[in-house]
Amino acid sequence: MSGNVVHLHKDTDPPAEASAVTTLTVVPDPPTAPPVPLWVRSGRAIKTAVTHDKTKTTARTVARHSLYVAGGARIVARRACDGRTAARYERYMRTAEAVGNFEAAAEWEERGQRYREARHRRRMDLLHSPVDAAKGAAITTGMGIGGLVLLGIAMAVATKDATDVVTPLMAVIKFINLMITIVRVVWGPALTIGPFLALLALWSVGAHQQAAPQWALPANVRNSEGEPITPSIVVKALRDLGIPALRKAIREMGDAGASMLSPIVIAGCGVEVDVTLPSGVSTNEVQGKRRKLAENLGRHEHELFITIPQAARTVRLWVADSGALDEPIGPSPLVTDESLTANYKTGKAPWGQDLRGDAAALSLYQRHLLITGLSNQGKTAALRSLALWLALDKSVQFWIADLKGVGDWAMFDGLADILIQGPTDDHVIQATEMAEAMVEEMNRRLQAPPGTEFPPLIGIVDEAQVAFMCPVKDEDKRPYGGSSQLSRYFMAVRKINNQGRAVDVLLYQGTQDPTDQNLPKLVREGAHTRASLVVGTESQARMALGDKAVNGGAAPHLLRQDLDKGTLVVSSGGIAIPAGQTSITVRTHFIDDDEAVVIADRAKAMRNGITTLHAIERDEEERDPLADIAAALGDSPRLFTQDVLKRLSVLNEDAYGDWTPGDLKRVLEAHGEEPKKSNGRMVVRRDDVLRALANRDDEGSASTA
């Protein structure tokens, strides 16, 4: 009964006629699972140990360092082969032929031929070298022994001891004997440790070149991010792009796709290569897979730019060095070069750097400008840097409306003739009237005699979307905002865009988050220079830059918000754009407020004092023409009559918009003064106007008394 349980119990209720009986009951054990064999438990333990991370890491480490030795031996052997044969030149020649660069292939073939000729001459020289070496050794030995004997004779004469004749010769013999003794002592250990040193040297070469399979390398090395771009990597990335026609064409090519690629050239902080696509593959198919292509190349999406060059069925890939676009560019030349000046007609504003690392400079001559993008991405800073450069040309005049009003343009107080700052509807009304005054000035210039020269007038409206979205209407029920034929701001901008360029009346606008409502189509298409920071969608990119630029590869919607601040995609005839492309990406210099103030102060020092109007007056009360003339002159000692009339018109369009030089002369003559002639042109002198005001006040006081 082994394994069973025995229970003893007593019957407590026996029959009356029977005595108590003790009952013995045997209860069998419950069934249990059979024991696990030892070999099964051992197998599980071995499997767990083999698949454990530490085991894998250890095995990978052992394999890696072992393979480093084999890889190092292979590299050393290849280097030796390249050094003693023309294999290197043959390899470079085949590579050049594969990419279609036959000029480079011919050059490598010529170099290889020159190497073979030089090697043949060296081998022929070896045939005569033993005889030459023996002759040289005999001569050298004879001269050496003779020199030692002469030295010994000199010593013997000096010491009067004949045995010193052989002293130098014996010293040399003893030195040679010492060297032989040292070699005999070192030779044995050297033979023992020599192989280990050789293995260590091979391991060092292999480890430096990471000469081991990918599976054996450390995790941080197995990651291909940042790997140099080579033709094989580009072809493999294209092959794995998921375009069946492209994959099939690469497989069928005899050179495995190398003929599709132009030579890979260094371009700034990256490399550039043109890819000629096979028949049946369109450029927009490759453009549409930008993210996947970037990842196949071991890069992030923002580190790959795909554009369409002039050649048919070709895409141009610019691949940044890993992490290079996250590094800041240097300061603006406006900050570093205090002697820098500007020339509106012939100069170019230093705006930043293109992706190649070359300076990106923009010509502003007779070009309207539009910069757009999401909020807080560097729009105002990019626009302000252009204005600061223009301010260093003292002939340029500024009318500025900052509809944000946080002081971004405050340094232009004293530079701009008009400076409006604020986000309210009243500020929009003032900005609208400023734009309408620009239209009046444009019309005056257009009607001037041919050949008349005018100073450039730059109107800047920052946060222009506030003006387009303003719901306020004037007394005639005409809206200030909107995009209808009655919208005052919209119509003023349209008129300036249409004809202002011809007489150097230009409008620069900065807007954010463009839509058809806050940036009408006719306004954005009227700009000659269009630039976009990061935007949210492709449709917004098309609004900002136009369909042609986006179809040609411009992609501001693929920039990274906050990470690519100040990076602009620019479409303009005023900036150097590679042939065949419709846009260029520019990383702009950032000029902070303190630096902007310093630059503005330099510009003010170049000019006569300018009185900045901070609002355009619209009151209907009776005007004081003489006082307004004095206000228009400001701190300037004298101004041309046309400039005074222009400032009066800006001060109050209703009162002075129709004034002529005759009206100005009439007012001054009524107070005993008149315009004077300077260098053949009529001017109004500030001292004359102030004297007339003083005389008028004195007369008024006398009459009152």
XYZ file of C-alpha atoms in Angstrom:
705
model
C 0.000 0.000 0.000
C 2.915 2.228 -0.480
C 1.888 5.700 -1.624
C -1.667 5.370 -0.170
C -3.119 6.993 2.922
C -4.560 4.829 5.704
C -7.458 6.270 7.748
C -8.570 4.696 11.051
C -11.992 5.584 12.491
C -14.402 4.030 14.982
C -18.059 3.337 14.298
C -19.803 5.436 16.942
C -23.297 4.054 16.326
C -23.023 0.238 16.206
C -26.028 -2.032 16.402
C -27.145 -2.765 19.888
C -26.360 -6.394 19.598
C -22.846 -5.837 18.239
C -19.810 -4.484 19.926
C -17.860 -1.453 18.659
C -15.801 -2.216 15.562
C -12.766 -0.280 14.294
C -12.837 0.270 10.494
C -9.693 0.479 8.375
C -10.122 2.484 5.106
C -7.487 2.830 2.420
C -7.762 6.054 0.312
C -5.611 6.140 -2.885
C -3.438 9.263 -3.675
C -4.766 11.721 -6.258
C -3.144 11.359 -9.695
C -0.056 13.619 -10.243
C 1.910 14.638 -13.363
C 4.904 12.478 -14.150
C 8.237 14.085 -13.284
C 9.956 16.134 -16.047
C 12.963 14.311 -17.432
C 16.318 15.864 -16.684
C 17.228 16.252 -20.356
C 14.085 18.344 -20.977
C 14.909 20.695 -18.094
C 18.469 21.024 -19.355
C 17.264 21.837 -22.880
C 14.985 24.579 -21.600
C 17.790 26.064 -19.550
C 20.110 26.001 -22.535
C 17.492 27.652 -24.758
C 16.897 30.381 -22.192
C 20.613 30.981 -21.816
C 21.151 31.093 -25.575
C 18.319 33.568 -26.197
C 19.157 35.802 -23.252
C 20.245 39.360 -24.139
C 23.507 39.050 -22.241
C 24.350 35.851 -24.102
C 23.588 37.476 -27.450
C 25.651 40.513 -26.577
C 28.587 38.378 -25.463
C 28.444 36.197 -28.577
C 28.193 39.272 -30.800
C 31.171 40.859 -29.046
C 33.343 37.756 -29.439
C 32.375 37.369 -33.082
C 32.922 41.071 -33.778
C 36.447 41.208 -32.406
C 37.379 37.962 -34.129
C 36.062 39.245 -37.428
C 37.939 42.517 -36.927
C 41.172 40.539 -37.332
C 39.970 38.883 -40.550
C 38.611 42.164 -41.865
C 41.847 43.969 -40.978
C 43.861 41.303 -42.830
C 41.641 41.750 -45.860
C 42.072 45.548 -45.760
C 45.846 45.319 -45.354
C 46.057 42.825 -48.215
C 43.971 45.100 -50.405
C 46.119 48.095 -49.561
C 49.232 46.096 -50.386
C 47.689 45.022 -53.666
C 46.688 48.599 -54.500
C 50.178 49.802 -53.663
C 51.949 47.264 -55.861
C 49.492 46.960 -58.748
C 47.246 49.169 -60.866
C 44.108 47.720 -59.276
C 43.162 51.064 -57.686
C 43.211 52.876 -61.031
C 41.207 50.107 -62.663
C 38.594 50.331 -59.901
C 38.254 54.123 -60.163
C 38.040 53.867 -63.945
C 35.191 51.346 -63.781
C 33.333 53.515 -61.266
C 33.632 56.578 -63.505
C 32.388 54.578 -66.503
C 29.447 53.266 -64.469
C 28.205 56.775 -63.649
C 28.766 57.949 -67.218
C 31.689 60.266 -66.417
C 33.896 59.254 -69.333
C 36.287 62.180 -68.925
C 37.165 61.007 -65.424
C 37.450 57.435 -66.723
C 39.956 58.531 -69.371
C 41.926 60.458 -66.762
C 42.141 57.412 -64.465
C 43.192 55.248 -67.407
C 46.012 57.685 -68.171
C 47.116 57.701 -64.533
C 47.141 53.915 -64.495
C 49.303 53.825 -67.594
C 51.787 56.258 -66.058
C 51.910 54.090 -62.924
C 52.691 50.951 -64.996
C 55.482 52.744 -66.830
C 57.040 53.939 -63.574
C 56.763 50.439 -62.092
C 58.499 48.950 -65.137
C 61.383 51.414 -64.749
C 61.763 50.519 -61.080
C 61.896 46.796 -61.868
C 64.509 47.328 -64.558
C 66.572 49.335 -62.078
C 66.488 46.378 -59.688
C 68.486 44.289 -62.169
C 71.470 46.607 -61.759
C 71.000 47.429 -58.108
C 73.042 44.502 -56.609
C 76.182 45.487 -58.504
C 75.656 49.165 -57.677
C 75.017 48.286 -54.039
C 78.208 46.170 -53.809
C 80.278 48.948 -55.338
C 78.776 51.483 -53.007
C 79.308 49.266 -49.971
C 82.989 48.655 -50.902
C 83.628 52.348 -51.375
C 81.800 53.271 -48.179
C 83.645 50.584 -46.175
C 87.036 51.591 -47.521
C 86.403 55.249 -46.810
C 85.131 54.406 -43.348
C 88.159 52.277 -42.406
C 90.515 54.843 -43.887
C 88.832 57.581 -41.900
C 89.109 55.595 -38.672
C 92.821 54.891 -39.295
C 93.500 58.577 -39.974
C 91.645 59.444 -36.790
C 93.782 56.878 -34.872
C 97.030 58.334 -36.316
C 95.957 61.797 -35.198
C 95.225 60.462 -31.701
C 98.613 58.651 -31.563
C 100.478 61.804 -32.552
C 98.595 63.770 -29.922
C 99.124 61.234 -27.105
C 102.563 59.996 -28.302
C 101.193 56.429 -27.901
C 101.397 54.205 -31.027
C 98.626 51.875 -29.763
C 96.040 54.664 -30.215
C 96.259 54.131 -33.963
C 93.755 51.246 -33.719
C 91.633 52.740 -30.898
C 88.849 54.197 -33.160
C 88.712 50.975 -35.178
C 88.438 48.840 -32.033
C 85.692 51.114 -30.645
C 83.605 50.524 -33.784
C 84.192 46.774 -33.570
C 83.075 46.735 -29.929
C 79.959 48.734 -30.809
C 79.044 46.242 -33.537
C 79.573 43.400 -31.091
C 77.259 45.110 -28.608
C 74.534 45.438 -31.259
C 74.858 41.748 -32.113
C 74.536 40.843 -28.423
C 71.397 42.978 -28.071
C 69.824 41.398 -31.142
C 70.575 37.902 -29.839
C 68.886 38.746 -26.526
C 65.824 40.379 -28.112
C 65.372 38.009 -31.040
C 63.823 35.156 -29.083
C 61.114 37.194 -27.288
C 60.467 39.108 -30.531
C 59.739 35.861 -32.354
C 57.363 34.911 -29.538
C 55.347 38.128 -29.268
C 55.681 39.170 -32.928
C 52.633 37.189 -34.125
C 50.529 38.656 -31.305
C 51.605 42.176 -32.246
C 50.738 41.442 -35.860
C 47.275 40.209 -34.842
C 46.806 43.302 -32.691
C 47.739 45.522 -35.631
C 45.252 43.716 -37.901
C 42.563 43.995 -35.200
C 43.219 47.742 -34.904
C 42.798 48.248 -38.648
C 39.613 46.185 -38.718
C 38.132 47.937 -35.678
C 38.869 51.367 -37.138
C 37.161 50.464 -40.419
C 34.322 48.548 -38.672
C 35.259 45.531 -40.819
C 32.617 43.151 -39.516
C 29.118 42.132 -40.630
C 26.281 44.438 -39.625
C 24.774 41.900 -37.229
C 28.018 41.792 -35.234
C 28.479 45.543 -34.892
C 27.258 47.527 -31.834
C 23.749 48.954 -31.992
C 24.941 52.529 -32.377
C 27.138 51.540 -35.331
C 24.493 49.360 -36.982
C 22.321 52.482 -37.239
C 23.053 53.877 -40.715
C 22.005 57.415 -39.790
C 24.680 59.847 -40.890
C 26.404 57.371 -43.196
C 28.210 59.060 -46.111
C 26.198 59.104 -49.323
C 27.697 56.863 -52.017
C 26.364 55.804 -55.439
C 25.478 52.332 -54.161
C 23.490 53.814 -51.245
C 21.559 56.139 -53.591
C 20.741 53.347 -56.027
C 19.657 51.018 -53.215
C 17.480 53.780 -51.719
C 15.780 54.322 -55.083
C 15.363 50.589 -55.644
C 13.629 50.170 -52.279
C 11.363 53.180 -52.796
C 8.339 51.038 -53.595
C 7.963 52.102 -57.247
C 7.674 48.848 -59.260
C 8.769 50.342 -62.595
C 11.869 51.891 -60.997
C 12.804 48.702 -59.164
C 12.427 46.601 -62.321
C 14.463 49.054 -64.409
C 17.335 49.050 -61.895
C 17.425 45.245 -61.862
C 17.569 45.108 -65.649
C 20.403 47.644 -65.931
C 23.777 46.095 -66.629
C 25.516 48.479 -64.251
C 22.947 47.940 -61.455
C 21.565 51.465 -61.828
C 24.830 53.420 -61.606
C 24.239 55.046 -65.000
C 21.212 56.893 -63.569
C 23.409 59.008 -61.306
C 25.504 62.051 -62.000
C 28.739 62.437 -60.031
C 27.996 63.074 -56.366
C 29.386 66.500 -55.486
C 29.818 68.262 -52.170
C 27.290 71.098 -51.854
C 27.638 73.090 -48.662
C 26.724 71.035 -45.622
C 25.606 68.103 -47.770
C 25.945 66.464 -51.166
C 24.030 66.805 -54.407
C 23.302 64.294 -57.141
C 21.062 64.295 -60.217
C 19.088 61.128 -60.909
C 17.881 60.451 -64.457
C 14.776 58.315 -64.058
C 14.091 55.410 -66.413
C 11.168 55.452 -68.801
C 7.864 54.857 -67.064
C 8.839 56.630 -63.816
C 7.689 60.226 -63.302
C 9.394 62.830 -61.165
C 6.306 63.434 -59.020
C 6.323 59.763 -57.996
C 9.759 60.269 -56.440
C 8.762 63.621 -54.928
C 5.736 62.019 -53.320
C 7.942 59.534 -51.452
C 10.315 62.047 -49.907
C 10.063 60.654 -46.380
C 10.730 57.067 -47.462
C 13.624 58.090 -49.708
C 15.188 60.108 -46.884
C 14.923 57.163 -44.504
C 16.414 54.837 -47.133
C 19.357 57.253 -47.347
C 19.781 57.211 -43.574
C 18.468 60.756 -43.098
C 15.483 62.523 -41.597
C 12.853 63.907 -43.947
C 13.946 67.528 -43.455
C 17.510 66.600 -44.458
C 16.487 65.680 -48.025
C 15.384 68.215 -50.643
C 14.052 67.057 -54.002
C 13.914 69.573 -56.853
C 13.328 69.317 -60.590
C 16.304 70.558 -62.679
C 16.198 71.611 -66.298
C 16.963 68.180 -67.739
C 13.948 66.058 -68.631
C 12.895 63.137 -66.418
C 15.442 64.107 -63.769
C 15.264 64.786 -60.046
C 17.970 66.571 -58.091
C 18.631 65.255 -54.597
C 20.328 67.421 -52.012
C 21.154 65.347 -48.940
C 22.359 67.145 -45.823
C 25.051 65.821 -43.558
C 23.330 64.286 -40.572
C 22.425 67.022 -38.083
C 23.983 69.819 -40.171
C 20.713 71.724 -40.620
C 20.271 71.938 -36.863
C 23.469 73.963 -36.537
C 23.022 77.781 -36.584
C 24.575 79.891 -39.321
C 26.815 82.856 -38.609
C 25.753 86.433 -37.824
C 24.584 88.859 -40.489
C 27.177 91.042 -42.250
C 24.994 93.970 -41.163
C 26.082 93.171 -37.609
C 29.716 92.251 -38.189
C 30.659 94.934 -40.762
C 29.995 98.432 -39.452
C 31.254 99.967 -42.707
C 28.649 98.156 -44.810
C 26.396 100.369 -46.909
C 23.511 99.641 -49.266
C 22.608 100.560 -52.814
C 18.952 100.156 -53.706
C 19.547 99.930 -57.448
C 22.694 97.857 -57.779
C 23.188 96.173 -54.411
C 21.880 92.967 -52.885
C 20.771 92.493 -49.296
C 22.752 89.822 -47.382
C 19.850 87.654 -46.279
C 21.454 84.366 -45.208
C 22.870 81.169 -46.690
C 21.507 78.628 -49.125
C 21.770 74.912 -48.475
C 25.138 74.780 -50.220
C 26.510 77.167 -47.617
C 26.893 79.991 -50.150
C 25.795 83.521 -49.269
C 22.194 84.213 -50.319
C 21.757 87.854 -51.349
C 18.496 89.382 -52.583
C 18.075 92.276 -54.997
C 15.188 94.547 -53.937
C 15.261 96.884 -56.925
C 11.716 97.498 -58.209
C 10.325 94.324 -56.650
C 7.249 93.998 -54.474
C 7.760 91.509 -51.648
C 5.564 89.014 -49.819
C 6.691 86.888 -46.868
C 4.300 84.446 -45.254
C 4.351 81.513 -42.853
C 3.010 80.273 -39.565
C 3.133 82.471 -36.487
C 6.390 82.886 -34.537
C 8.626 81.365 -37.208
C 10.800 84.406 -37.997
C 8.715 86.318 -40.519
C 9.182 89.758 -38.977
C 12.911 89.188 -38.402
C 13.420 88.170 -42.046
C 11.450 91.167 -43.337
C 13.100 93.591 -40.927
C 16.614 92.503 -41.926
C 15.870 93.545 -45.523
C 14.529 96.906 -44.371
C 17.599 97.471 -42.177
C 19.867 96.895 -45.161
C 17.820 99.310 -47.282
C 18.023 101.889 -44.481
C 21.784 102.069 -45.108
C 20.930 103.719 -48.457
C 20.030 107.239 -47.368
C 17.901 107.847 -50.462
C 15.308 105.222 -49.440
C 12.143 106.425 -47.686
C 10.013 104.224 -45.423
C 6.313 104.210 -44.584
C 5.704 101.424 -42.091
C 2.563 99.930 -40.545
C 3.181 97.275 -37.902
C -0.214 95.760 -37.165
C 1.182 93.652 -34.344
C 2.417 96.627 -32.382
C 4.807 95.029 -29.898
C 7.800 97.173 -30.843
C 9.404 94.993 -33.522
C 9.765 98.099 -35.727
C 10.357 100.691 -32.999
C 13.961 101.263 -34.105
C 12.611 102.871 -37.306
C 11.336 105.830 -35.303
C 13.451 108.607 -36.785
C 14.088 106.624 -39.974
C 10.581 106.155 -41.323
C 8.428 109.096 -42.395
C 5.412 107.165 -41.109
C 5.422 104.540 -38.366
C 2.091 103.029 -37.322
C 2.205 100.468 -34.516
C -0.812 98.653 -33.138
C -3.330 95.865 -33.818
C -6.641 97.705 -33.437
C -9.150 98.697 -36.084
C -7.969 102.308 -35.791
C -4.459 101.194 -36.699
C -5.847 99.268 -39.671
C -7.636 102.424 -40.811
C -4.375 104.360 -40.554
C -2.510 101.616 -42.453
C -5.173 101.722 -45.161
C -4.874 105.478 -45.507
C -1.098 105.083 -45.641
C -1.494 102.659 -48.565
C -3.895 105.060 -50.275
C -1.385 107.886 -49.784
C 1.189 105.660 -51.484
C -1.221 105.336 -54.409
C -1.506 109.127 -54.619
C 2.278 109.467 -54.543
C 2.561 106.785 -57.224
C 0.082 108.621 -59.446
C 1.959 111.907 -58.941
C 5.186 110.257 -60.015
C 3.573 108.562 -62.993
C 2.309 111.938 -64.225
C 5.664 113.669 -63.797
C 7.695 114.661 -66.878
C 9.688 111.787 -68.418
C 13.126 111.375 -66.915
C 12.151 112.728 -63.495
C 13.930 110.788 -60.776
C 12.270 109.959 -57.474
C 13.669 108.479 -54.266
C 12.559 104.897 -53.563
C 9.474 104.761 -51.337
C 9.146 101.475 -49.449
C 5.815 100.750 -47.801
C 5.909 97.945 -45.240
C 2.815 96.330 -43.753
C 3.649 93.666 -41.194
C 0.812 91.312 -40.190
C -1.127 92.384 -43.278
C -3.739 89.692 -42.644
C -5.107 91.967 -39.904
C -5.906 94.586 -42.552
C -7.538 92.092 -44.915
C -9.714 90.705 -42.121
C -10.792 94.081 -40.679
C -14.643 94.313 -40.599
C -14.874 98.099 -40.142
C -16.565 100.250 -42.818
C -16.119 103.963 -43.493
C -18.840 106.586 -43.656
C -19.577 105.579 -47.262
C -20.103 101.950 -46.188
C -16.896 100.877 -47.901
C -15.062 98.142 -45.932
C -11.430 98.645 -45.016
C -10.777 94.896 -45.137
C -11.940 92.130 -47.449
C -11.122 91.469 -51.093
C -14.027 93.005 -52.977
C -13.902 95.880 -55.452
C -15.016 98.207 -52.631
C -12.413 97.087 -50.095
C -10.138 100.068 -49.519
C -6.944 98.304 -48.394
C -7.273 95.595 -51.035
C -7.763 98.102 -53.855
C -4.853 100.273 -52.698
C -2.538 97.242 -52.626
C -3.696 96.155 -56.066
C -2.975 99.572 -57.547
C 0.505 99.660 -56.016
C 1.236 96.138 -57.261
C 0.085 97.048 -60.756
C 2.114 100.215 -61.377
C 4.185 101.155 -58.341
C 7.310 99.319 -59.466
C 7.810 101.640 -62.431
C 8.284 104.684 -60.168
C 9.953 102.910 -57.213
C 6.857 102.874 -55.015
C 7.098 99.380 -53.540
C 5.085 97.412 -51.008
C 6.487 94.747 -48.677
C 3.909 92.655 -46.843
C 4.298 90.046 -44.115
C 1.369 87.736 -43.365
C 0.813 84.553 -41.417
C -1.117 81.348 -42.040
C -2.259 82.330 -45.564
C -5.775 81.658 -46.802
C -7.834 83.095 -49.648
C -9.563 85.317 -47.095
C -6.538 86.881 -45.381
C -4.304 86.887 -48.475
C -6.323 87.333 -51.700
C -5.049 85.746 -54.894
C -4.557 89.030 -56.787
C -2.448 90.436 -53.957
C -0.117 87.461 -53.550
C 0.393 87.114 -57.300
C 1.327 90.795 -57.539
C 4.536 90.252 -55.533
C 7.746 89.806 -57.517
C 9.562 88.185 -54.586
C 7.599 85.548 -52.712
C 9.039 83.789 -49.680
C 7.521 81.289 -47.300
C 8.492 79.997 -43.898
C 6.954 76.745 -42.700
C 3.239 76.474 -43.512
C 0.717 73.840 -42.584
C -0.377 72.337 -45.903
C 0.616 72.042 -49.535
C -2.316 74.254 -50.524
C -0.909 77.019 -48.312
C 2.502 76.493 -49.913
C 0.870 77.051 -53.308
C -0.763 80.229 -52.017
C 2.553 81.490 -50.695
C 4.823 80.644 -53.643
C 2.566 79.756 -56.562
C 1.845 76.493 -58.349
C 4.937 76.653 -60.550
C 7.335 76.823 -57.615
C 5.638 73.992 -55.706
C 5.449 71.812 -58.817
C 9.176 72.440 -59.240
C 9.960 71.092 -55.779
C 9.383 74.009 -53.387
C 8.050 72.504 -50.153
C 7.715 74.983 -47.263
C 4.974 72.742 -45.853
C 7.637 70.089 -45.206
C 9.774 72.358 -43.051
C 9.657 71.697 -39.302
C 7.691 74.116 -37.183
C 9.851 75.807 -34.497
C 12.915 73.759 -35.503
C 13.348 75.510 -38.870
C 12.751 79.059 -37.709
C 14.058 81.588 -40.179
C 14.325 79.058 -43.024
C 12.615 80.416 -46.131
C 11.737 78.940 -49.492
C 12.171 81.837 -51.923
C 10.878 82.303 -55.454
C 12.249 85.482 -57.009
C 14.189 86.860 -59.910
C 16.240 88.858 -57.437
C 18.172 85.923 -55.993
C 20.515 83.445 -57.652
C 18.599 80.194 -58.227
C 20.320 77.134 -59.770
C 19.482 76.626 -63.431
C 16.289 74.677 -63.952
C 14.948 75.267 -60.430
C 12.052 77.551 -59.557
C 12.948 78.265 -55.932
C 15.779 78.178 -53.430
C 15.867 77.442 -49.710
C 17.532 80.141 -47.609
C 18.515 79.997 -43.938
C 18.278 83.648 -42.943
C 20.536 85.530 -40.552
C 18.791 86.461 -37.315
C 19.218 90.058 -36.146
C 17.873 90.591 -32.633
C 16.312 93.832 -31.362
C 19.497 95.217 -29.810
C 21.495 94.610 -32.984
C 18.676 96.137 -35.056
C 18.794 99.304 -32.928
C 22.551 99.630 -33.548
C 22.095 99.222 -37.319
C 19.206 101.722 -37.315
C 21.369 104.241 -35.442
C 24.040 103.874 -38.136
C 21.394 104.565 -40.773
C 20.119 107.632 -38.879
C 23.645 109.021 -38.704
C 23.751 108.944 -42.524
C 20.607 111.075 -42.884
C 19.300 114.459 -41.916
C 16.838 114.453 -39.052
C 13.524 112.809 -39.981
C 10.324 113.545 -38.115
C 8.328 110.340 -37.945
C 4.555 110.592 -38.100
C 2.992 108.021 -35.787
C -0.529 108.480 -37.116
C -2.241 109.905 -40.159
C -4.602 112.621 -38.990
C -8.146 112.422 -40.268
C -9.863 115.198 -38.291
C -12.108 117.601 -40.146
C -11.385 120.668 -38.008
C -9.861 123.766 -39.601
C -6.179 123.276 -40.361
C -3.279 125.640 -39.662
C -1.296 125.397 -42.920
C 1.751 127.260 -41.610
C 2.003 125.057 -38.510
C 1.498 121.958 -40.649
C 4.319 123.080 -42.960
C 6.561 123.416 -39.925
C 5.523 119.911 -38.751
C 6.225 118.519 -42.214
C 9.725 120.012 -42.190
C 10.467 118.467 -38.797
C 14.171 118.786 -37.964
C 15.268 119.084 -41.580
C 16.950 122.473 -42.263
C 15.336 122.561 -45.703
C 13.320 120.332 -48.048
C 12.362 120.451 -51.692
C 8.888 121.849 -52.232
C 7.704 118.527 -53.685
C 8.825 116.696 -50.544
C 7.015 119.204 -48.346
C 3.831 118.732 -50.396
C 4.153 114.982 -50.116
C 4.500 115.144 -46.326
C 1.549 117.501 -46.072
C -0.522 115.062 -48.120
C 0.440 112.263 -45.754
C -0.441 114.463 -42.776
C -3.939 115.167 -44.098
C -4.993 113.937 -47.499
C -8.278 115.848 -47.529
C -6.687 119.193 -46.702
C -3.464 119.006 -48.696
C -3.905 116.229 -51.227
C -4.587 118.693 -54.070
C -1.979 121.263 -53.136
C 0.495 122.505 -55.717
C 3.739 124.474 -55.296
C 1.648 127.592 -55.901
C -0.485 126.876 -52.832
C 2.638 126.411 -50.738
C 4.088 129.675 -52.017
C 0.801 131.489 -51.339
C 0.758 130.451 -47.669
C 4.377 131.438 -47.102
C 4.045 134.790 -48.872
C 1.030 135.611 -46.730
C 3.398 135.522 -43.755
C 6.284 137.368 -45.358
C 8.279 134.342 -46.562
C 8.571 132.350 -49.769
C 10.339 129.247 -51.149
C 13.981 129.811 -52.113
C 16.039 128.267 -54.894
C 18.949 125.951 -54.055
C 21.038 124.299 -56.768
C 18.372 125.095 -59.302
C 15.444 123.632 -57.308
C 12.879 125.293 -55.072
C 13.217 124.538 -51.376
C 11.445 125.520 -48.167
C 13.774 126.453 -45.309
C 12.889 125.552 -41.753
C 14.229 128.841 -40.341
C 11.960 130.820 -42.660
C 8.862 128.933 -41.534
C 9.747 129.211 -37.835
C 10.365 132.960 -38.261
C 6.994 133.342 -39.944
C 5.328 131.484 -37.062
C 7.113 133.644 -34.500
C 6.131 136.865 -36.313
C 2.536 135.704 -36.557
C 2.410 134.908 -32.842
C 3.920 138.300 -32.000
C 1.358 140.065 -34.148
C -1.415 138.054 -32.529
C -0.216 139.000 -29.046
C 0.046 142.706 -29.975
C -3.458 142.787 -31.400
C -4.819 141.078 -28.309
C -3.120 143.659 -26.095
